[in-house]
Amino acid sequence: MANLIRSAKSSSDWSCNDLVAYNITVVAQSPEDFFCTNTEPSLDDIDPSLINSAVYADNVDESTFHYLTFLDLATKAAQKTWIDEFARQTLLILGFEERELVMITGLPIPLTICGDDRRTAQTDVCLLSRQSTILLIVQGDKTLFNGSDPEPQVIAEAIAAYRYNNMKRQTGGLPTLDTMIIPCITMVGTRPTFYLVPVSRALSTAVETGQYPETPTKVTNCVTILGPNRRFSEGMESPEYRRLAFQRFIAFKSLAKEYWQTFHV
């Protein structure tokens, strides 16, 4: 694998080959192993109409109708922007944007790769602290069968976020960190997959210099699916799937906080 060609490219051009080229593997985990719990979180604080309403329901209040409109647009997925905005709206209603945390769309992160510092990692949605630390990254895509794979892209963005966050720490007079585990989410249509991306100094340096890192990087993820006998393309347009997705988002919010608090400036 050390002989694989590595070239300077932005995150949007990353593919599975780039993961192999930098000794990165992705391991799928069960929800119990990934979230470290056998219990789904409560949805008691969420308006039931957001969970149970059909996409075209009109006997709902304005805020629910507004959210269902974004869901409808994302389900049709004629434009990737609709998926990005739907992801942002979902994170907002589930309380990811807290005091001193802000949700940003379309943030470009500088990406130095193979000695080229002119590349970027273009995030779709990210959660920033008031001090501009990148805490969470979301990457969307249209469908399972029409579009690019968001998984390599979001991993590239996490690698760029590691270097960016360390630069912020250095500017603030804090020591840089050898490792950060960056929480990430991909949205294929309206189907979320959750990731924990460990980025080490060795991996960051390998990408910057275009070298093969001897130490492997293992990324873990958890796919949101109702069960083995359900359609893999089923998404949040289904109230049953939406309930499960909301529970997974809330569980991930708690898990992500545990990790970003270790590097949050």
PDB file of C-alpha atoms in Angstrom:
ATOM      1  CA  MET A   1       0.000   0.000   0.000  1.00  0.00           C
ATOM      2  CA  ALA A   2       2.986   2.287   0.522  1.00  0.00           C
ATOM      3  CA  ASN A   3       3.477   2.247  -3.258  1.00  0.00           C
ATOM      4  CA  LEU A   4       0.019   3.643  -4.011  1.00  0.00           C
ATOM      5  CA  ILE A   5      -0.014   6.994  -5.775  1.00  0.00           C
ATOM      6  CA  ARG A   6      -0.916   9.906  -3.509  1.00  0.00           C
ATOM      7  CA  SER A   7      -1.716  13.237  -5.095  1.00  0.00           C
ATOM      8  CA  ALA A   8      -2.740  16.710  -3.955  1.00  0.00           C
ATOM      9  CA  LYS A   9      -6.520  16.962  -4.014  1.00  0.00           C
ATOM     10  CA  SER A  10      -9.305  18.680  -2.130  1.00  0.00           C
ATOM     11  CA  SER A  11     -11.630  16.661   0.105  1.00  0.00           C
ATOM     12  CA  SER A  12     -14.374  16.644  -2.531  1.00  0.00           C
ATOM     13  CA  ASP A  13     -12.111  14.504  -4.740  1.00  0.00           C
ATOM     14  CA  TRP A  14     -11.264  11.920  -2.090  1.00  0.00           C
ATOM     15  CA  SER A  15     -12.369   8.335  -2.736  1.00  0.00           C
ATOM     16  CA  CYS A  16     -11.921   4.973  -1.046  1.00  0.00           C
ATOM     17  CA  ASN A  17      -8.541   4.700  -2.769  1.00  0.00           C
ATOM     18  CA  ASP A  18      -7.295   7.668  -0.764  1.00  0.00           C
ATOM     19  CA  LEU A  19      -8.294   5.969   2.473  1.00  0.00           C
ATOM     20  CA  VAL A  20      -6.231   2.945   1.465  1.00  0.00           C
ATOM     21  CA  ALA A  21      -3.349   5.214   0.428  1.00  0.00           C
ATOM     22  CA  TYR A  22      -3.223   6.710   3.937  1.00  0.00           C
ATOM     23  CA  ASN A  23      -3.766   3.413   5.798  1.00  0.00           C
ATOM     24  CA  ILE A  24      -7.285   4.294   6.940  1.00  0.00           C
ATOM     25  CA  THR A  25      -9.995   1.665   7.446  1.00  0.00           C
ATOM     26  CA  VAL A  26     -13.643   2.110   8.398  1.00  0.00           C
ATOM     27  CA  VAL A  27     -15.191  -0.422  10.774  1.00  0.00           C
ATOM     28  CA  ALA A  28     -18.957  -0.640  11.149  1.00  0.00           C
ATOM     29  CA  GLN A  29     -20.252  -1.149  14.668  1.00  0.00           C
ATOM     30  CA  SER A  30     -23.596  -2.039  16.157  1.00  0.00           C
ATOM     31  CA  PRO A  31     -25.494   0.791  17.853  1.00  0.00           C
ATOM     32  CA  GLU A  32     -24.821  -0.864  21.225  1.00  0.00           C
ATOM     33  CA  ASP A  33     -21.058  -0.892  20.650  1.00  0.00           C
ATOM     34  CA  PHE A  34     -20.837   2.503  18.954  1.00  0.00           C
ATOM     35  CA  PHE A  35     -22.963   4.441  21.440  1.00  0.00           C
ATOM     36  CA  CYS A  36     -21.848   2.309  24.420  1.00  0.00           C
ATOM     37  CA  THR A  37     -25.426   1.749  25.578  1.00  0.00           C
ATOM     38  CA  ASN A  38     -28.312  -0.668  25.051  1.00  0.00           C
ATOM     39  CA  THR A  39     -30.929   2.012  25.717  1.00  0.00           C
ATOM     40  CA  GLU A  40     -32.298   4.432  23.130  1.00  0.00           C
ATOM     41  CA  PRO A  41     -32.560   8.022  24.446  1.00  0.00           C
ATOM     42  CA  SER A  42     -35.924   9.536  25.305  1.00  0.00           C
ATOM     43  CA  LEU A  43     -37.733  11.781  22.827  1.00  0.00           C
ATOM     44  CA  ASP A  44     -40.015  13.284  25.464  1.00  0.00           C
ATOM     45  CA  ASP A  45     -38.606  16.784  24.882  1.00  0.00           C
ATOM     46  CA  ILE A  46     -39.316  16.652  21.119  1.00  0.00           C
ATOM     47  CA  ASP A  47     -42.664  17.801  19.702  1.00  0.00           C
ATOM     48  CA  PRO A  48     -44.458  14.520  18.759  1.00  0.00           C
ATOM     49  CA  SER A  49     -45.672  16.087  15.505  1.00  0.00           C
ATOM     50  CA  LEU A  50     -42.049  16.370  14.340  1.00  0.00           C
ATOM     51  CA  ILE A  51     -41.658  12.630  14.812  1.00  0.00           C
ATOM     52  CA  ASN A  52     -45.012  11.205  13.788  1.00  0.00           C
ATOM     53  CA  SER A  53     -46.334  13.472  11.011  1.00  0.00           C
ATOM     54  CA  ALA A  54     -46.411  12.373   7.397  1.00  0.00           C
ATOM     55  CA  VAL A  55     -44.242  14.461   5.078  1.00  0.00           C
ATOM     56  CA  TYR A  56     -47.291  16.119   3.480  1.00  0.00           C
ATOM     57  CA  ALA A  57     -49.191  16.762   6.729  1.00  0.00           C
ATOM     58  CA  ASP A  58     -50.802  20.206   6.821  1.00  0.00           C
ATOM     59  CA  ASN A  59     -52.611  20.017  10.189  1.00  0.00           C
ATOM     60  CA  VAL A  60     -49.425  20.898  12.075  1.00  0.00           C
ATOM     61  CA  ASP A  61     -47.979  24.109  13.478  1.00  0.00           C
ATOM     62  CA  GLU A  62     -45.698  26.371  11.461  1.00  0.00           C
ATOM     63  CA  SER A  63     -42.417  25.099  12.886  1.00  0.00           C
ATOM     64  CA  THR A  64     -43.296  21.462  12.146  1.00  0.00           C
ATOM     65  CA  PHE A  65     -44.564  22.357   8.671  1.00  0.00           C
ATOM     66  CA  HIS A  66     -41.298  24.225   8.063  1.00  0.00           C
ATOM     67  CA  TYR A  67     -39.238  21.169   9.067  1.00  0.00           C
ATOM     68  CA  LEU A  68     -41.373  18.774   7.001  1.00  0.00           C
ATOM     69  CA  THR A  69     -40.860  21.028   3.980  1.00  0.00           C
ATOM     70  CA  PHE A  70     -37.086  20.654   4.317  1.00  0.00           C
ATOM     71  CA  LEU A  71     -37.568  16.900   4.749  1.00  0.00           C
ATOM     72  CA  ASP A  72     -39.666  16.730   1.583  1.00  0.00           C
ATOM     73  CA  LEU A  73     -37.032  18.633  -0.421  1.00  0.00           C
ATOM     74  CA  ALA A  74     -34.227  16.446   0.933  1.00  0.00           C
ATOM     75  CA  THR A  75     -36.169  13.280   0.130  1.00  0.00           C
ATOM     76  CA  LYS A  76     -36.536  14.368  -3.493  1.00  0.00           C
ATOM     77  CA  ALA A  77     -32.832  15.319  -3.464  1.00  0.00           C
ATOM     78  CA  ALA A  78     -32.850  17.238  -6.732  1.00  0.00           C
ATOM     79  CA  GLN A  79     -30.081  19.416  -5.260  1.00  0.00           C
ATOM     80  CA  LYS A  80     -27.477  18.527  -2.656  1.00  0.00           C
ATOM     81  CA  THR A  81     -28.058  21.899  -0.966  1.00  0.00           C
ATOM     82  CA  TRP A  82     -31.458  20.656   0.177  1.00  0.00           C
ATOM     83  CA  ILE A  83     -29.860  17.734   2.009  1.00  0.00           C
ATOM     84  CA  ASP A  84     -27.326  20.022   3.653  1.00  0.00           C
ATOM     85  CA  GLU A  85     -30.015  22.402   4.874  1.00  0.00           C
ATOM     86  CA  PHE A  86     -32.191  19.530   6.083  1.00  0.00           C
ATOM     87  CA  ALA A  87     -29.235  18.168   8.065  1.00  0.00           C
ATOM     88  CA  ARG A  88     -28.683  21.598   9.589  1.00  0.00           C
ATOM     89  CA  GLN A  89     -32.375  21.956  10.511  1.00  0.00           C
ATOM     90  CA  THR A  90     -32.335  18.504  12.128  1.00  0.00           C
ATOM     91  CA  LEU A  91     -29.308  19.349  14.270  1.00  0.00           C
ATOM     92  CA  LEU A  92     -30.931  22.622  15.308  1.00  0.00           C
ATOM     93  CA  ILE A  93     -34.236  21.118  16.441  1.00  0.00           C
ATOM     94  CA  LEU A  94     -32.380  18.401  18.358  1.00  0.00           C
ATOM     95  CA  GLY A  95     -30.367  20.934  20.335  1.00  0.00           C
ATOM     96  CA  PHE A  96     -26.857  20.654  18.903  1.00  0.00           C
ATOM     97  CA  GLU A  97     -26.479  24.429  18.773  1.00  0.00           C
ATOM     98  CA  GLU A  98     -25.993  25.376  22.410  1.00  0.00           C
ATOM     99  CA  ARG A  99     -24.643  28.490  24.103  1.00  0.00           C
ATOM    100  CA  GLU A 100     -21.347  29.537  22.443  1.00  0.00           C
ATOM    101  CA  LEU A 101     -21.777  26.893  19.729  1.00  0.00           C
ATOM    102  CA  VAL A 102     -22.910  27.846  16.222  1.00  0.00           C
ATOM    103  CA  MET A 103     -23.926  25.856  13.154  1.00  0.00           C
ATOM    104  CA  ILE A 104     -22.181  26.935   9.946  1.00  0.00           C
ATOM    105  CA  THR A 105     -22.843  25.809   6.389  1.00  0.00           C
ATOM    106  CA  GLY A 106     -20.233  25.669   3.645  1.00  0.00           C
ATOM    107  CA  LEU A 107     -17.135  26.303   5.764  1.00  0.00           C
ATOM    108  CA  PRO A 108     -13.899  25.655   3.813  1.00  0.00           C
ATOM    109  CA  ILE A 109     -11.025  24.297   5.922  1.00  0.00           C
ATOM    110  CA  PRO A 110      -7.460  24.668   4.608  1.00  0.00           C
ATOM    111  CA  LEU A 111      -6.065  21.265   3.593  1.00  0.00           C
ATOM    112  CA  THR A 112      -2.343  20.796   3.048  1.00  0.00           C
ATOM    113  CA  ILE A 113      -1.771  17.566   1.128  1.00  0.00           C
ATOM    114  CA  CYS A 114       1.313  16.219  -0.659  1.00  0.00           C
ATOM    115  CA  GLY A 115       3.066  19.510   0.042  1.00  0.00           C
ATOM    116  CA  ASP A 116       0.317  21.567  -1.612  1.00  0.00           C
ATOM    117  CA  ASP A 117      -1.281  24.117   0.727  1.00  0.00           C
ATOM    118  CA  ARG A 118      -3.774  25.413  -1.837  1.00  0.00           C
ATOM    119  CA  ARG A 119      -6.362  22.658  -1.340  1.00  0.00           C
ATOM    120  CA  THR A 120      -9.475  22.845   0.825  1.00  0.00           C
ATOM    121  CA  ALA A 121     -11.779  20.581   2.762  1.00  0.00           C
ATOM    122  CA  GLN A 122     -15.227  21.948   1.997  1.00  0.00           C
ATOM    123  CA  THR A 123     -17.659  21.066   4.781  1.00  0.00           C
ATOM    124  CA  ASP A 124     -21.392  21.023   4.189  1.00  0.00           C
ATOM    125  CA  VAL A 125     -22.342  21.741   7.802  1.00  0.00           C
ATOM    126  CA  CYS A 126     -20.138  22.031  10.863  1.00  0.00           C
ATOM    127  CA  LEU A 127     -20.521  22.951  14.499  1.00  0.00           C
ATOM    128  CA  LEU A 128     -18.098  25.597  15.727  1.00  0.00           C
ATOM    129  CA  SER A 129     -17.270  26.901  19.165  1.00  0.00           C
ATOM    130  CA  ARG A 130     -17.208  30.650  19.711  1.00  0.00           C
ATOM    131  CA  GLN A 131     -13.414  30.399  19.517  1.00  0.00           C
ATOM    132  CA  SER A 132     -13.750  28.758  16.056  1.00  0.00           C
ATOM    133  CA  THR A 133     -12.818  25.217  17.111  1.00  0.00           C
ATOM    134  CA  ILE A 134     -14.432  22.708  14.736  1.00  0.00           C
ATOM    135  CA  LEU A 135     -16.403  20.280  16.904  1.00  0.00           C
ATOM    136  CA  LEU A 136     -18.578  18.324  14.471  1.00  0.00           C
ATOM    137  CA  ILE A 137     -18.650  17.878  10.679  1.00  0.00           C
ATOM    138  CA  VAL A 138     -21.559  16.850   8.427  1.00  0.00           C
ATOM    139  CA  GLN A 139     -21.161  15.770   4.797  1.00  0.00           C
ATOM    140  CA  GLY A 140     -24.170  15.089   2.591  1.00  0.00           C
ATOM    141  CA  ASP A 141     -24.868  13.353  -0.686  1.00  0.00           C
ATOM    142  CA  LYS A 142     -27.929  12.904  -2.878  1.00  0.00           C
ATOM    143  CA  THR A 143     -28.652   9.170  -2.984  1.00  0.00           C
ATOM    144  CA  LEU A 144     -27.087   5.771  -2.587  1.00  0.00           C
ATOM    145  CA  PHE A 145     -26.925   5.330  -6.346  1.00  0.00           C
ATOM    146  CA  ASN A 146     -26.375   8.819  -7.728  1.00  0.00           C
ATOM    147  CA  GLY A 147     -23.504  10.858  -6.378  1.00  0.00           C
ATOM    148  CA  SER A 148     -20.103  10.615  -4.762  1.00  0.00           C
ATOM    149  CA  ASP A 149     -19.315   8.690  -1.598  1.00  0.00           C
ATOM    150  CA  PRO A 150     -19.399  11.144   1.334  1.00  0.00           C
ATOM    151  CA  GLU A 151     -17.419   8.827   3.622  1.00  0.00           C
ATOM    152  CA  PRO A 152     -13.896   9.516   2.273  1.00  0.00           C
ATOM    153  CA  GLN A 153     -14.777  13.195   1.986  1.00  0.00           C
ATOM    154  CA  VAL A 154     -15.843  13.579   5.607  1.00  0.00           C
ATOM    155  CA  ILE A 155     -12.721  11.735   6.780  1.00  0.00           C
ATOM    156  CA  ALA A 156     -10.566  14.144   4.753  1.00  0.00           C
ATOM    157  CA  GLU A 157     -12.446  17.029   6.373  1.00  0.00           C
ATOM    158  CA  ALA A 158     -11.772  15.577   9.831  1.00  0.00           C
ATOM    159  CA  ILE A 159      -8.046  15.400   9.029  1.00  0.00           C
ATOM    160  CA  ALA A 160      -8.118  19.044   7.951  1.00  0.00           C
ATOM    161  CA  ALA A 161     -10.079  19.960  11.106  1.00  0.00           C
ATOM    162  CA  TYR A 162      -7.386  18.373  13.300  1.00  0.00           C
ATOM    163  CA  ARG A 163      -4.696  20.652  11.867  1.00  0.00           C
ATOM    164  CA  TYR A 164      -7.014  23.686  11.927  1.00  0.00           C
ATOM    165  CA  ASN A 165      -7.960  23.081  15.571  1.00  0.00           C
ATOM    166  CA  ASN A 166      -4.340  22.657  16.610  1.00  0.00           C
ATOM    167  CA  MET A 167      -3.461  25.943  14.917  1.00  0.00           C
ATOM    168  CA  LYS A 168      -6.237  27.616  16.909  1.00  0.00           C
ATOM    169  CA  ARG A 169      -4.865  26.088  20.110  1.00  0.00           C
ATOM    170  CA  GLN A 170      -1.374  27.285  19.278  1.00  0.00           C
ATOM    171  CA  THR A 171      -2.629  30.805  18.546  1.00  0.00           C
ATOM    172  CA  GLY A 172      -4.389  30.821  21.913  1.00  0.00           C
ATOM    173  CA  GLY A 173      -1.244  29.782  23.760  1.00  0.00           C
ATOM    174  CA  LEU A 174      -2.423  26.211  24.380  1.00  0.00           C
ATOM    175  CA  PRO A 175      -0.402  23.062  23.673  1.00  0.00           C
ATOM    176  CA  THR A 176      -1.194  21.203  20.462  1.00  0.00           C
ATOM    177  CA  LEU A 177      -2.655  17.710  20.784  1.00  0.00           C
ATOM    178  CA  ASP A 178      -1.253  14.481  19.386  1.00  0.00           C
ATOM    179  CA  THR A 179      -4.716  13.063  18.695  1.00  0.00           C
ATOM    180  CA  MET A 180      -8.266  14.314  18.305  1.00  0.00           C
ATOM    181  CA  ILE A 181     -11.324  12.159  17.716  1.00  0.00           C
ATOM    182  CA  ILE A 182     -13.516  14.229  15.410  1.00  0.00           C
ATOM    183  CA  PRO A 183     -17.258  13.389  15.469  1.00  0.00           C
ATOM    184  CA  CYS A 184     -18.745  13.326  11.967  1.00  0.00           C
ATOM    185  CA  ILE A 185     -22.040  12.545  10.245  1.00  0.00           C
ATOM    186  CA  THR A 186     -22.793  11.674   6.639  1.00  0.00           C
ATOM    187  CA  MET A 187     -26.262  12.150   5.193  1.00  0.00           C
ATOM    188  CA  VAL A 188     -27.105  10.095   2.111  1.00  0.00           C
ATOM    189  CA  GLY A 189     -30.472  11.562   1.263  1.00  0.00           C
ATOM    190  CA  THR A 190     -32.167  11.575   4.664  1.00  0.00           C
ATOM    191  CA  ARG A 191     -30.255   8.586   6.070  1.00  0.00           C
ATOM    192  CA  PRO A 192     -27.592   9.480   8.662  1.00  0.00           C
ATOM    193  CA  THR A 193     -24.452   7.500   9.421  1.00  0.00           C
ATOM    194  CA  PHE A 194     -22.407   8.476  12.463  1.00  0.00           C
ATOM    195  CA  TYR A 195     -18.598   8.442  12.642  1.00  0.00           C
ATOM    196  CA  LEU A 196     -15.781   8.812  15.118  1.00  0.00           C
ATOM    197  CA  VAL A 197     -12.631   9.766  13.200  1.00  0.00           C
ATOM    198  CA  PRO A 198      -9.375   9.537  15.206  1.00  0.00           C
ATOM    199  CA  VAL A 199      -6.800  11.868  13.677  1.00  0.00           C
ATOM    200  CA  SER A 200      -3.230  11.589  14.950  1.00  0.00           C
ATOM    201  CA  ARG A 201      -0.276  13.858  14.373  1.00  0.00           C
ATOM    202  CA  ALA A 202       1.307  11.040  12.357  1.00  0.00           C
ATOM    203  CA  LEU A 203      -1.713  10.768  10.043  1.00  0.00           C
ATOM    204  CA  SER A 204      -1.934  14.542   9.613  1.00  0.00           C
ATOM    205  CA  THR A 205       1.767  14.732   8.764  1.00  0.00           C
ATOM    206  CA  ALA A 206       1.475  11.803   6.339  1.00  0.00           C
ATOM    207  CA  VAL A 207      -1.310  13.586   4.436  1.00  0.00           C
ATOM    208  CA  GLU A 208       0.596  16.891   4.455  1.00  0.00           C
ATOM    209  CA  THR A 209       3.711  15.236   3.005  1.00  0.00           C
ATOM    210  CA  GLY A 210       2.051  12.589   0.828  1.00  0.00           C
ATOM    211  CA  GLN A 211       3.534   9.650   2.752  1.00  0.00           C
ATOM    212  CA  TYR A 212       2.119   6.277   3.814  1.00  0.00           C
ATOM    213  CA  PRO A 213       1.717   6.179   7.615  1.00  0.00           C
ATOM    214  CA  GLU A 214       2.933   2.933   9.141  1.00  0.00           C
ATOM    215  CA  THR A 215       0.392   3.127  11.954  1.00  0.00           C
ATOM    216  CA  PRO A 216      -3.128   2.319  10.732  1.00  0.00           C
ATOM    217  CA  THR A 217      -6.097   4.567  11.523  1.00  0.00           C
ATOM    218  CA  LYS A 218      -9.374   2.837  12.398  1.00  0.00           C
ATOM    219  CA  VAL A 219     -12.510   4.928  11.908  1.00  0.00           C
ATOM    220  CA  THR A 220     -15.706   3.551  13.459  1.00  0.00           C
ATOM    221  CA  ASN A 221     -19.218   4.195  12.200  1.00  0.00           C
ATOM    222  CA  CYS A 222     -22.833   3.281  12.849  1.00  0.00           C
ATOM    223  CA  VAL A 223     -25.397   3.095  10.050  1.00  0.00           C
ATOM    224  CA  THR A 224     -29.015   3.995  10.803  1.00  0.00           C
ATOM    225  CA  ILE A 225     -31.299   1.238   9.514  1.00  0.00           C
ATOM    226  CA  LEU A 226     -34.575  -0.110  10.881  1.00  0.00           C
ATOM    227  CA  GLY A 227     -33.756  -3.775  10.395  1.00  0.00           C
ATOM    228  CA  PRO A 228     -32.432  -6.443   8.028  1.00  0.00           C
ATOM    229  CA  ASN A 229     -35.751  -6.877   6.215  1.00  0.00           C
ATOM    230  CA  ARG A 230     -36.359  -3.185   5.557  1.00  0.00           C
ATOM    231  CA  ARG A 231     -35.490  -1.247   2.411  1.00  0.00           C
ATOM    232  CA  PHE A 232     -31.957   0.143   2.672  1.00  0.00           C
ATOM    233  CA  SER A 233     -33.146   3.292   0.874  1.00  0.00           C
ATOM    234  CA  GLU A 234     -35.783   4.017   3.550  1.00  0.00           C
ATOM    235  CA  GLY A 235     -35.144   7.352   5.219  1.00  0.00           C
ATOM    236  CA  MET A 236     -36.642  10.003   7.467  1.00  0.00           C
ATOM    237  CA  GLU A 237     -39.693  10.437   5.253  1.00  0.00           C
ATOM    238  CA  SER A 238     -40.895   7.365   7.184  1.00  0.00           C
ATOM    239  CA  PRO A 239     -42.074   8.373  10.699  1.00  0.00           C
ATOM    240  CA  GLU A 240     -40.793   5.049  12.068  1.00  0.00           C
ATOM    241  CA  TYR A 241     -37.332   5.673  10.637  1.00  0.00           C
ATOM    242  CA  ARG A 242     -37.466   9.329  11.735  1.00  0.00           C
ATOM    243  CA  ARG A 243     -38.053   8.264  15.331  1.00  0.00           C
ATOM    244  CA  LEU A 244     -35.012   5.983  15.218  1.00  0.00           C
ATOM    245  CA  ALA A 245     -32.881   8.636  13.495  1.00  0.00           C
ATOM    246  CA  PHE A 246     -33.826  11.257  16.105  1.00  0.00           C
ATOM    247  CA  GLN A 247     -32.829   8.844  18.873  1.00  0.00           C
ATOM    248  CA  ARG A 248     -29.484   8.188  17.188  1.00  0.00           C
ATOM    249  CA  PHE A 249     -28.822  11.914  16.670  1.00  0.00           C
ATOM    250  CA  ILE A 250     -29.508  12.603  20.352  1.00  0.00           C
ATOM    251  CA  ALA A 251     -27.307   9.694  21.433  1.00  0.00           C
ATOM    252  CA  PHE A 252     -24.554  10.965  19.141  1.00  0.00           C
ATOM    253  CA  LYS A 253     -24.806  14.463  20.578  1.00  0.00           C
ATOM    254  CA  SER A 254     -23.925  13.112  24.028  1.00  0.00           C
ATOM    255  CA  LEU A 255     -21.157  10.899  22.644  1.00  0.00           C
ATOM    256  CA  ALA A 256     -19.695  13.675  20.478  1.00  0.00           C
ATOM    257  CA  LYS A 257     -19.541  16.049  23.456  1.00  0.00           C
ATOM    258  CA  GLU A 258     -17.345  13.587  25.335  1.00  0.00           C
ATOM    259  CA  TYR A 259     -14.814  13.735  22.519  1.00  0.00           C
ATOM    260  CA  TRP A 260     -14.911  17.400  21.552  1.00  0.00           C
ATOM    261  CA  GLN A 261     -14.511  18.455  25.183  1.00  0.00           C
ATOM    262  CA  THR A 262     -11.001  16.974  24.995  1.00  0.00           C
ATOM    263  CA  PHE A 263      -9.925  19.490  22.332  1.00  0.00           C
ATOM    264  CA  HIS A 264     -12.510  22.276  22.645  1.00  0.00           C
ATOM    265  CA  VAL A 265     -10.820  25.670  23.060  1.00  0.00           C
TER     266      VAL A 265
END
